Amino acid sequence: MSTVYDNEEYLSMIELYRSFSADKPAFSKFLDFTIVSPDFDHPHLIVNMRSDLAGNANHNSLHTGVIASILDIIGGHAVFMSVFKQMRGQSAENKFKRVSKIGSIDLRVDYLSPGTGTSFSASASILRIGNKVAVVRMELHNNKDILIALGTGSYTVG
Amino acid sequence: MTSVFDDKEFDDLVNYFMQIDSQQPSFSSFLDLSIDSPDFDTPVLGLKMRDNLVGNLVYRTLHGGIIASVLDALGGHAVFLKVFQQVKGEPLEKQVKRTVKIGSIDLRIDYLRPGTGNSFVASGTILRTGNKVAVTRMELHNEEDKLIAVGTGTYTVG
């Protein structure tokens, strides 16, 4: 089975990003998610439950801010992969310059069930991508496949 | 200057939750927001810029997920202050039992500017509280008083 990680062009871009961000702490490093997208059209990431991702009143479930963050990230990742597809063949520097401009415009989250579970899986699909703005739908499921939250986001395409 | 912390009863309730959190740090400990509310009708939370809150490493701006988390926290804090006023005078256990039921139902964020700055202030108002659900409006400004994001949230009242 092929994944985005079999794609050399993708890997060289990720490598460029890693070397740039290596010694720089960022929020995404704190969340410590793993991207498991099977291909460029199915953005997918996994986060494991940790106590420092929990809400303070209820230590068994994800903080709602973390849920919003994960949905914001998988939506941005969907745009990232879509922009990457459009820019295939261009230099890694060019792609890096373009994708660093991807940013959130708005985000709407509906919390459907408490964020309980041992791991969580976020996926997204792009509803529309233009030259300037993309609109994405996001979902968060737990390890028992219960739908925890739904999101809709818009992003600048860069 | 007076603040909500001049109220001994409120102080006790907040300390109760802080103590749980110090035993097992949650995402709230990570966010490390300061409660700067001058009174019970004016919810204000403060956030200092840190490396691990950064989203875009190129522009060094707040992560969209952090902005969402802070506004979510502010809406929850607004409802917390409101519910506290209702249960004031009752025993601590009753106040705890009621306030732990406050939870997010949905959240909508509009990102207006990149989250640049050294410190940020979240403020907001309750648009409506019923017996079950409260609706809040939230804003995030930086130290130069630039409006970075606005939000609308719905919360269970407990």
mmCIF file of C-alpha atoms in Angstrom:
data_model
loop_
_atom_site.group_PDB
_atom_site.id
_atom_site.type_symbol
_atom_site.label_atom_id
_atom_site.label_comp_id
_atom_site.label_asym_id
_atom_site.label_seq_id
_atom_site.Cartn_x
_atom_site.Cartn_y
_atom_site.Cartn_z
ATOM 1 C CA MET A 1 0.000 0.000 0.000
ATOM 2 C CA SER A 2 1.345 3.398 -0.920
ATOM 3 C CA THR A 3 1.321 6.291 1.546
ATOM 4 C CA VAL A 4 2.345 9.908 1.244
ATOM 5 C CA TYR A 5 5.634 8.762 2.734
ATOM 6 C CA ASP A 6 6.552 6.807 -0.377
ATOM 7 C CA ASN A 7 6.577 10.065 -2.308
ATOM 8 C CA GLU A 8 10.170 11.345 -2.560
ATOM 9 C CA GLU A 9 9.140 14.876 -3.436
ATOM 10 C CA TYR A 10 6.923 15.012 -0.352
ATOM 11 C CA LEU A 11 9.657 13.576 1.829
ATOM 12 C CA SER A 12 12.221 16.123 0.669
ATOM 13 C CA MET A 13 9.808 18.935 1.527
ATOM 14 C CA ILE A 14 9.102 17.484 4.966
ATOM 15 C CA GLU A 15 12.872 17.142 5.435
ATOM 16 C CA LEU A 16 13.346 20.845 4.626
ATOM 17 C CA TYR A 17 10.651 21.744 7.149
ATOM 18 C CA ARG A 18 12.173 19.481 9.806
ATOM 19 C CA SER A 19 15.630 21.017 9.429
ATOM 20 C CA PHE A 20 14.056 24.477 9.722
ATOM 21 C CA SER A 21 11.945 23.644 12.775
ATOM 22 C CA ALA A 22 14.275 21.185 14.545
ATOM 23 C CA ASP A 23 15.416 23.416 17.421
ATOM 24 C CA LYS A 24 12.258 25.546 17.547
ATOM 25 C CA PRO A 25 9.559 24.553 20.017
ATOM 26 C CA ALA A 26 6.000 24.894 18.708
ATOM 27 C CA PHE A 27 2.510 23.976 19.829
ATOM 28 C CA SER A 28 2.304 21.080 17.371
ATOM 29 C CA LYS A 29 5.323 19.480 19.080
ATOM 30 C CA PHE A 30 3.516 19.653 22.401
ATOM 31 C CA LEU A 31 0.442 17.917 20.953
ATOM 32 C CA ASP A 32 2.751 15.189 19.566
ATOM 33 C CA PHE A 33 0.412 13.796 16.907
ATOM 34 C CA THR A 34 1.343 11.332 14.171
ATOM 35 C CA ILE A 35 0.310 11.885 10.576
ATOM 36 C CA VAL A 36 -0.950 8.625 9.101
ATOM 37 C CA SER A 37 -2.508 9.859 5.844
ATOM 38 C CA PRO A 38 -2.773 6.956 3.375
ATOM 39 C CA ASP A 39 -2.628 9.347 0.394
ATOM 40 C CA PHE A 40 -2.820 13.049 -0.489
ATOM 41 C CA ASP A 41 -6.620 13.059 -0.581
ATOM 42 C CA HIS A 42 -7.145 11.512 2.860
ATOM 43 C CA PRO A 43 -5.526 13.641 5.542
ATOM 44 C CA HIS A 44 -5.471 11.677 8.772
ATOM 45 C CA LEU A 45 -3.674 12.053 12.090
ATOM 46 C CA ILE A 46 -3.591 10.249 15.431
ATOM 47 C CA VAL A 47 -3.101 11.665 18.931
ATOM 48 C CA ASN A 48 -2.716 9.549 22.058
ATOM 49 C CA MET A 49 -4.461 10.523 25.280
ATOM 50 C CA ARG A 50 -2.220 12.139 27.896
ATOM 51 C CA SER A 51 -3.099 13.757 31.207
ATOM 52 C CA ASP A 52 -1.786 17.125 30.028
ATOM 53 C CA LEU A 53 -4.301 17.119 27.165
ATOM 54 C CA ALA A 54 -7.219 16.610 29.554
ATOM 55 C CA GLY A 55 -9.674 19.165 30.836
ATOM 56 C CA ASN A 56 -9.099 20.260 34.402
ATOM 57 C CA ALA A 57 -12.557 19.484 35.766
ATOM 58 C CA ASN A 58 -12.663 16.092 34.106
ATOM 59 C CA HIS A 59 -9.345 14.337 33.830
ATOM 60 C CA ASN A 60 -10.704 11.496 31.707
ATOM 61 C CA SER A 61 -11.564 13.496 28.630
ATOM 62 C CA LEU A 62 -9.769 15.782 26.197
ATOM 63 C CA HIS A 63 -9.824 19.520 26.882
ATOM 64 C CA THR A 64 -12.225 21.136 24.414
ATOM 65 C CA GLY A 65 -9.436 23.519 23.415
ATOM 66 C CA VAL A 66 -7.323 20.500 22.426
ATOM 67 C CA ILE A 67 -10.226 19.160 20.335
ATOM 68 C CA ALA A 68 -10.469 22.529 18.548
ATOM 69 C CA SER A 69 -6.678 22.543 18.061
ATOM 70 C CA ILE A 70 -6.582 19.058 16.543
ATOM 71 C CA LEU A 71 -9.430 19.893 14.152
ATOM 72 C CA ASP A 72 -7.693 23.165 13.178
ATOM 73 C CA ILE A 73 -4.497 21.200 12.478
ATOM 74 C CA ILE A 74 -6.029 18.423 10.382
ATOM 75 C CA GLY A 75 -7.900 21.069 8.330
ATOM 76 C CA GLY A 76 -4.647 22.950 7.737
ATOM 77 C CA HIS A 77 -2.939 19.667 6.870
ATOM 78 C CA ALA A 78 -5.614 18.924 4.262
ATOM 79 C CA VAL A 79 -4.899 22.307 2.632
ATOM 80 C CA PHE A 80 -1.162 21.659 2.886
ATOM 81 C CA MET A 81 -1.471 18.367 0.989
ATOM 82 C CA SER A 82 -3.727 19.879 -1.619
ATOM 83 C CA VAL A 83 -1.317 22.795 -2.224
ATOM 84 C CA PHE A 84 1.529 20.294 -2.390
ATOM 85 C CA LYS A 85 -0.270 18.350 -5.119
ATOM 86 C CA GLN A 86 -0.739 21.546 -7.140
ATOM 87 C CA MET A 87 2.948 22.440 -6.814
ATOM 88 C CA ARG A 88 4.413 19.093 -7.750
ATOM 89 C CA GLY A 89 7.599 19.449 -9.755
ATOM 90 C CA GLN A 90 8.550 22.799 -8.227
ATOM 91 C CA SER A 91 11.541 23.226 -5.908
ATOM 92 C CA ALA A 92 11.187 22.336 -2.213
ATOM 93 C CA GLU A 93 12.063 25.971 -1.299
ATOM 94 C CA ASN A 94 9.252 27.273 -3.479
ATOM 95 C CA LYS A 95 6.764 24.884 -1.940
ATOM 96 C CA PHE A 96 7.972 25.697 1.555
ATOM 97 C CA LYS A 97 7.525 29.428 0.920
ATOM 98 C CA ARG A 98 3.989 28.855 -0.319
ATOM 99 C CA VAL A 99 2.794 26.442 2.401
ATOM 100 C CA SER A 100 4.193 28.642 5.194
ATOM 101 C CA LYS A 101 1.448 31.115 4.232
ATOM 102 C CA ILE A 102 -1.372 28.648 4.937
ATOM 103 C CA GLY A 103 -3.310 29.997 7.910
ATOM 104 C CA SER A 104 -6.703 29.734 9.618
ATOM 105 C CA ILE A 105 -9.429 32.237 8.730
ATOM 106 C CA ASP A 106 -12.241 30.743 10.746
ATOM 107 C CA LEU A 107 -13.103 27.579 12.632
ATOM 108 C CA ARG A 108 -16.375 26.165 13.830
ATOM 109 C CA VAL A 109 -16.455 23.206 16.194
ATOM 110 C CA ASP A 110 -19.446 21.168 17.338
ATOM 111 C CA TYR A 111 -18.689 19.061 20.406
ATOM 112 C CA LEU A 112 -20.837 15.929 20.122
ATOM 113 C CA SER A 113 -19.526 13.545 22.817
ATOM 114 C CA PRO A 114 -17.038 13.909 25.678
ATOM 115 C CA GLY A 115 -13.459 13.342 24.480
ATOM 116 C CA THR A 116 -12.906 10.049 26.295
ATOM 117 C CA GLY A 117 -10.654 7.310 24.925
ATOM 118 C CA THR A 118 -7.051 6.183 24.716
ATOM 119 C CA SER A 119 -6.354 7.589 21.257
ATOM 120 C CA PHE A 120 -8.054 9.894 18.803
ATOM 121 C CA SER A 121 -8.159 9.989 15.063
ATOM 122 C CA ALA A 122 -8.757 13.164 13.064
ATOM 123 C CA SER A 123 -9.648 13.233 9.379
ATOM 124 C CA ALA A 124 -10.640 15.942 6.936
ATOM 125 C CA SER A 125 -12.016 16.524 3.474
ATOM 126 C CA ILE A 126 -11.753 19.668 1.397
ATOM 127 C CA LEU A 127 -15.146 21.072 0.390
ATOM 128 C CA ARG A 128 -13.647 23.706 -1.863
ATOM 129 C CA ILE A 129 -10.201 25.008 -2.636
ATOM 130 C CA GLY A 130 -9.698 28.141 -4.741
ATOM 131 C CA ASN A 131 -6.651 30.320 -5.362
ATOM 132 C CA LYS A 132 -7.003 32.191 -2.101
ATOM 133 C CA VAL A 133 -9.284 30.345 0.302
ATOM 134 C CA ALA A 134 -10.057 26.710 1.104
ATOM 135 C CA VAL A 135 -13.025 25.373 3.091
ATOM 136 C CA VAL A 136 -12.565 22.072 4.923
ATOM 137 C CA ARG A 137 -14.730 19.690 6.989
ATOM 138 C CA MET A 138 -13.073 17.885 9.870
ATOM 139 C CA GLU A 139 -13.995 14.972 12.167
ATOM 140 C CA LEU A 140 -12.550 13.596 15.381
ATOM 141 C CA HIS A 141 -13.210 9.994 16.430
ATOM 142 C CA ASN A 142 -11.917 8.080 19.439
ATOM 143 C CA ASN A 143 -10.434 4.560 19.460
ATOM 144 C CA LYS A 144 -13.954 3.111 19.786
ATOM 145 C CA ASP A 145 -14.935 4.988 16.621
ATOM 146 C CA ILE A 146 -17.305 7.314 18.483
ATOM 147 C CA LEU A 147 -17.676 10.686 16.748
ATOM 148 C CA ILE A 148 -16.449 13.233 19.290
ATOM 149 C CA ALA A 149 -16.475 16.488 17.367
ATOM 150 C CA LEU A 150 -17.152 17.986 13.958
ATOM 151 C CA GLY A 151 -15.500 21.050 12.540
ATOM 152 C CA THR A 152 -15.634 23.355 9.540
ATOM 153 C CA GLY A 153 -12.713 25.642 8.820
ATOM 154 C CA SER A 154 -11.578 28.114 6.208
ATOM 155 C CA TYR A 155 -7.906 28.672 5.465
ATOM 156 C CA THR A 156 -5.790 30.991 3.354
ATOM 157 C CA VAL A 157 -4.208 28.908 0.611
ATOM 158 C CA GLY A 158 -0.998 30.964 0.521
ATOM 159 C CA MET B 1 -7.644 47.506 42.472
ATOM 160 C CA THR B 2 -10.285 44.909 43.191
ATOM 161 C CA SER B 3 -10.504 41.597 41.424
ATOM 162 C CA VAL B 4 -12.639 38.479 41.715
ATOM 163 C CA PHE B 5 -9.915 37.130 44.028
ATOM 164 C CA ASP B 6 -10.916 39.553 46.767
ATOM 165 C CA ASP B 7 -13.865 37.201 47.203
ATOM 166 C CA LYS B 8 -12.778 34.501 49.662
ATOM 167 C CA GLU B 9 -15.474 32.070 48.572
ATOM 168 C CA PHE B 10 -14.448 32.372 44.909
ATOM 169 C CA ASP B 11 -10.809 31.976 45.877
ATOM 170 C CA ASP B 12 -11.632 28.711 47.685
ATOM 171 C CA LEU B 13 -13.478 27.311 44.672
ATOM 172 C CA VAL B 14 -10.657 28.212 42.262
ATOM 173 C CA ASN B 15 -8.074 26.766 44.660
ATOM 174 C CA TYR B 16 -10.040 23.523 44.797
ATOM 175 C CA PHE B 17 -9.640 23.098 41.025
ATOM 176 C CA MET B 18 -6.036 24.355 41.042
ATOM 177 C CA GLN B 19 -5.137 21.708 43.601
ATOM 178 C CA ILE B 20 -6.520 18.875 41.449
ATOM 179 C CA ASP B 21 -4.573 20.328 38.569
ATOM 180 C CA SER B 22 -1.303 20.554 40.486
ATOM 181 C CA GLN B 23 -1.519 16.826 41.272
ATOM 182 C CA GLN B 24 -1.993 15.931 37.619
ATOM 183 C CA PRO B 25 -1.333 18.835 35.244
ATOM 184 C CA SER B 26 -4.019 19.155 32.580
ATOM 185 C CA PHE B 27 -4.133 21.150 29.378
ATOM 186 C CA SER B 28 -5.187 24.163 31.451
ATOM 187 C CA SER B 29 -1.836 23.996 33.253
ATOM 188 C CA PHE B 30 -0.123 23.994 29.887
ATOM 189 C CA LEU B 31 -2.073 27.059 28.708
ATOM 190 C CA ASP B 32 -1.211 28.806 32.006
ATOM 191 C CA LEU B 33 -3.817 31.564 31.704
ATOM 192 C CA SER B 34 -4.028 34.233 34.380
ATOM 193 C CA ILE B 35 -7.455 35.173 35.696
ATOM 194 C CA ASP B 36 -7.542 38.971 35.428
ATOM 195 C CA SER B 37 -11.305 39.473 35.782
ATOM 196 C CA PRO B 38 -11.957 42.727 37.678
ATOM 197 C CA ASP B 39 -15.451 41.590 38.703
ATOM 198 C CA PHE B 40 -17.907 38.717 38.179
ATOM 199 C CA ASP B 41 -19.526 40.291 35.137
ATOM 200 C CA THR B 42 -16.270 41.038 33.318
ATOM 201 C CA PRO B 43 -14.397 37.833 32.457
ATOM 202 C CA VAL B 44 -10.770 38.541 31.513
ATOM 203 C CA LEU B 45 -7.961 36.014 30.957
ATOM 204 C CA GLY B 46 -4.320 36.842 30.202
ATOM 205 C CA LEU B 47 -1.804 34.829 28.146
ATOM 206 C CA LYS B 48 1.942 35.397 27.765
ATOM 207 C CA MET B 49 3.617 34.458 24.475
ATOM 208 C CA ARG B 50 5.863 31.375 24.748
ATOM 209 C CA ASP B 51 7.803 29.257 22.267
ATOM 210 C CA ASN B 52 5.528 26.247 22.611
ATOM 211 C CA LEU B 53 2.423 28.271 21.720
ATOM 212 C CA VAL B 54 3.781 29.124 18.275
ATOM 213 C CA GLY B 55 1.942 27.840 15.214
ATOM 214 C CA ASN B 56 3.744 29.389 12.276
ATOM 215 C CA LEU B 57 7.488 29.159 12.890
ATOM 216 C CA VAL B 58 8.273 31.419 9.929
ATOM 217 C CA TYR B 59 6.168 34.317 11.230
ATOM 218 C CA ARG B 60 6.248 33.302 14.925
ATOM 219 C CA THR B 61 2.532 33.733 15.510
ATOM 220 C CA LEU B 62 0.173 32.066 17.998
ATOM 221 C CA HIS B 63 -1.172 28.710 16.832
ATOM 222 C CA GLY B 64 -4.782 28.859 15.610
ATOM 223 C CA GLY B 65 -5.550 26.037 18.031
ATOM 224 C CA ILE B 66 -4.192 28.066 20.959
ATOM 225 C CA ILE B 67 -6.336 31.051 19.945
ATOM 226 C CA ALA B 68 -9.354 28.712 19.830
ATOM 227 C CA SER B 69 -8.385 27.199 23.212
ATOM 228 C CA VAL B 70 -8.035 30.593 24.902
ATOM 229 C CA LEU B 71 -11.364 31.861 23.566
ATOM 230 C CA ASP B 72 -13.020 28.568 24.551
ATOM 231 C CA ALA B 73 -11.536 28.986 28.042
ATOM 232 C CA LEU B 74 -12.761 32.581 28.263
ATOM 233 C CA GLY B 75 -16.326 31.582 27.345
ATOM 234 C CA GLY B 76 -16.193 28.797 29.930
ATOM 235 C CA HIS B 77 -14.765 31.233 32.496
ATOM 236 C CA ALA B 78 -17.608 33.706 31.807
ATOM 237 C CA VAL B 79 -20.160 30.959 32.460
ATOM 238 C CA PHE B 80 -18.187 29.849 35.544
ATOM 239 C CA LEU B 81 -18.367 33.378 37.007
ATOM 240 C CA LYS B 82 -22.091 33.527 36.272
ATOM 241 C CA VAL B 83 -22.842 30.125 37.819
ATOM 242 C CA PHE B 84 -20.683 31.006 40.829
ATOM 243 C CA GLN B 85 -22.863 34.044 41.500
ATOM 244 C CA GLN B 86 -25.910 31.733 41.472
ATOM 245 C CA VAL B 87 -24.414 29.215 43.913
ATOM 246 C CA LYS B 88 -22.654 31.748 46.150
ATOM 247 C CA GLY B 89 -23.318 31.021 49.815
ATOM 248 C CA GLU B 90 -23.794 27.297 49.227
ATOM 249 C CA PRO B 91 -21.245 24.728 50.511
ATOM 250 C CA LEU B 92 -18.063 24.208 48.437
ATOM 251 C CA GLU B 93 -19.096 20.649 47.398
ATOM 252 C CA LYS B 94 -22.322 21.988 45.912
ATOM 253 C CA GLN B 95 -20.452 24.719 44.057
ATOM 254 C CA VAL B 96 -17.988 22.152 42.681
ATOM 255 C CA LYS B 97 -20.746 19.739 41.662
ATOM 256 C CA ARG B 98 -22.490 22.464 39.725
ATOM 257 C CA THR B 99 -19.478 24.103 38.049
ATOM 258 C CA VAL B 100 -17.850 20.855 36.830
ATOM 259 C CA LYS B 101 -20.890 20.406 34.604
ATOM 260 C CA ILE B 102 -19.983 23.474 32.563
ATOM 261 C CA GLY B 103 -18.865 22.234 29.160
ATOM 262 C CA SER B 104 -18.513 23.363 25.564
ATOM 263 C CA ILE B 105 -21.277 22.548 23.071
ATOM 264 C CA ASP B 106 -19.963 24.498 20.125
ATOM 265 C CA LEU B 107 -17.378 27.105 19.296
ATOM 266 C CA ARG B 108 -16.923 29.419 16.353
ATOM 267 C CA ILE B 109 -13.741 31.402 15.829
ATOM 268 C CA ASP B 110 -12.974 34.109 13.295
ATOM 269 C CA TYR B 111 -9.258 34.709 12.955
ATOM 270 C CA LEU B 112 -8.857 38.382 12.024
ATOM 271 C CA ARG B 113 -5.106 38.983 12.278
ATOM 272 C CA PRO B 114 -1.970 36.884 12.781
ATOM 273 C CA GLY B 115 -1.392 36.255 16.506
ATOM 274 C CA THR B 116 1.719 38.411 16.890
ATOM 275 C CA GLY B 117 2.587 39.974 20.255
ATOM 276 C CA ASN B 118 4.171 39.330 23.638
ATOM 277 C CA SER B 119 0.986 39.115 25.649
ATOM 278 C CA PHE B 120 -2.682 38.625 24.913
ATOM 279 C CA VAL B 121 -5.926 39.476 26.663
ATOM 280 C CA ALA B 122 -9.158 37.506 26.208
ATOM 281 C CA SER B 123 -12.403 39.170 27.203
ATOM 282 C CA GLY B 124 -16.076 38.618 26.515
ATOM 283 C CA THR B 125 -19.714 38.832 27.470
ATOM 284 C CA ILE B 126 -22.558 36.425 28.011
ATOM 285 C CA LEU B 127 -25.234 36.992 25.381
ATOM 286 C CA ARG B 128 -27.749 34.750 27.111
ATOM 287 C CA THR B 129 -27.879 32.289 30.002
ATOM 288 C CA GLY B 130 -30.783 29.946 30.458
ATOM 289 C CA ASN B 131 -31.125 27.021 32.851
ATOM 290 C CA LYS B 132 -29.324 24.660 30.519
ATOM 291 C CA VAL B 133 -27.348 26.560 27.919
ATOM 292 C CA ALA B 134 -25.349 29.801 27.813
ATOM 293 C CA VAL B 135 -24.136 31.669 24.728
ATOM 294 C CA THR B 136 -21.032 33.864 24.948
ATOM 295 C CA ARG B 137 -19.083 36.246 22.711
ATOM 296 C CA MET B 138 -15.305 36.331 23.073
ATOM 297 C CA GLU B 139 -12.452 38.559 21.827
ATOM 298 C CA LEU B 140 -8.678 38.246 21.833
ATOM 299 C CA HIS B 141 -6.453 41.350 21.733
ATOM 300 C CA ASN B 142 -2.670 41.672 21.869
ATOM 301 C CA GLU B 143 -0.743 44.156 24.041
ATOM 302 C CA GLU B 144 -1.023 46.785 21.283
ATOM 303 C CA ASP B 145 -4.807 46.400 21.552
ATOM 304 C CA LYS B 146 -5.040 44.871 18.068
ATOM 305 C CA LEU B 147 -8.075 42.598 17.719
ATOM 306 C CA ILE B 148 -6.697 39.171 16.769
ATOM 307 C CA ALA B 149 -9.753 36.949 16.865
ATOM 308 C CA VAL B 150 -13.405 36.889 17.866
ATOM 309 C CA GLY B 151 -15.481 33.898 18.880
ATOM 310 C CA THR B 152 -18.967 32.735 19.793
ATOM 311 C CA GLY B 153 -19.430 29.779 22.098
ATOM 312 C CA THR B 154 -22.271 27.703 23.524
ATOM 313 C CA TYR B 155 -21.865 26.002 26.911
ATOM 314 C CA THR B 156 -23.877 23.727 29.159
ATOM 315 C CA VAL B 157 -24.629 25.625 32.357
ATOM 316 C CA GLY B 158 -24.682 22.538 34.619
#
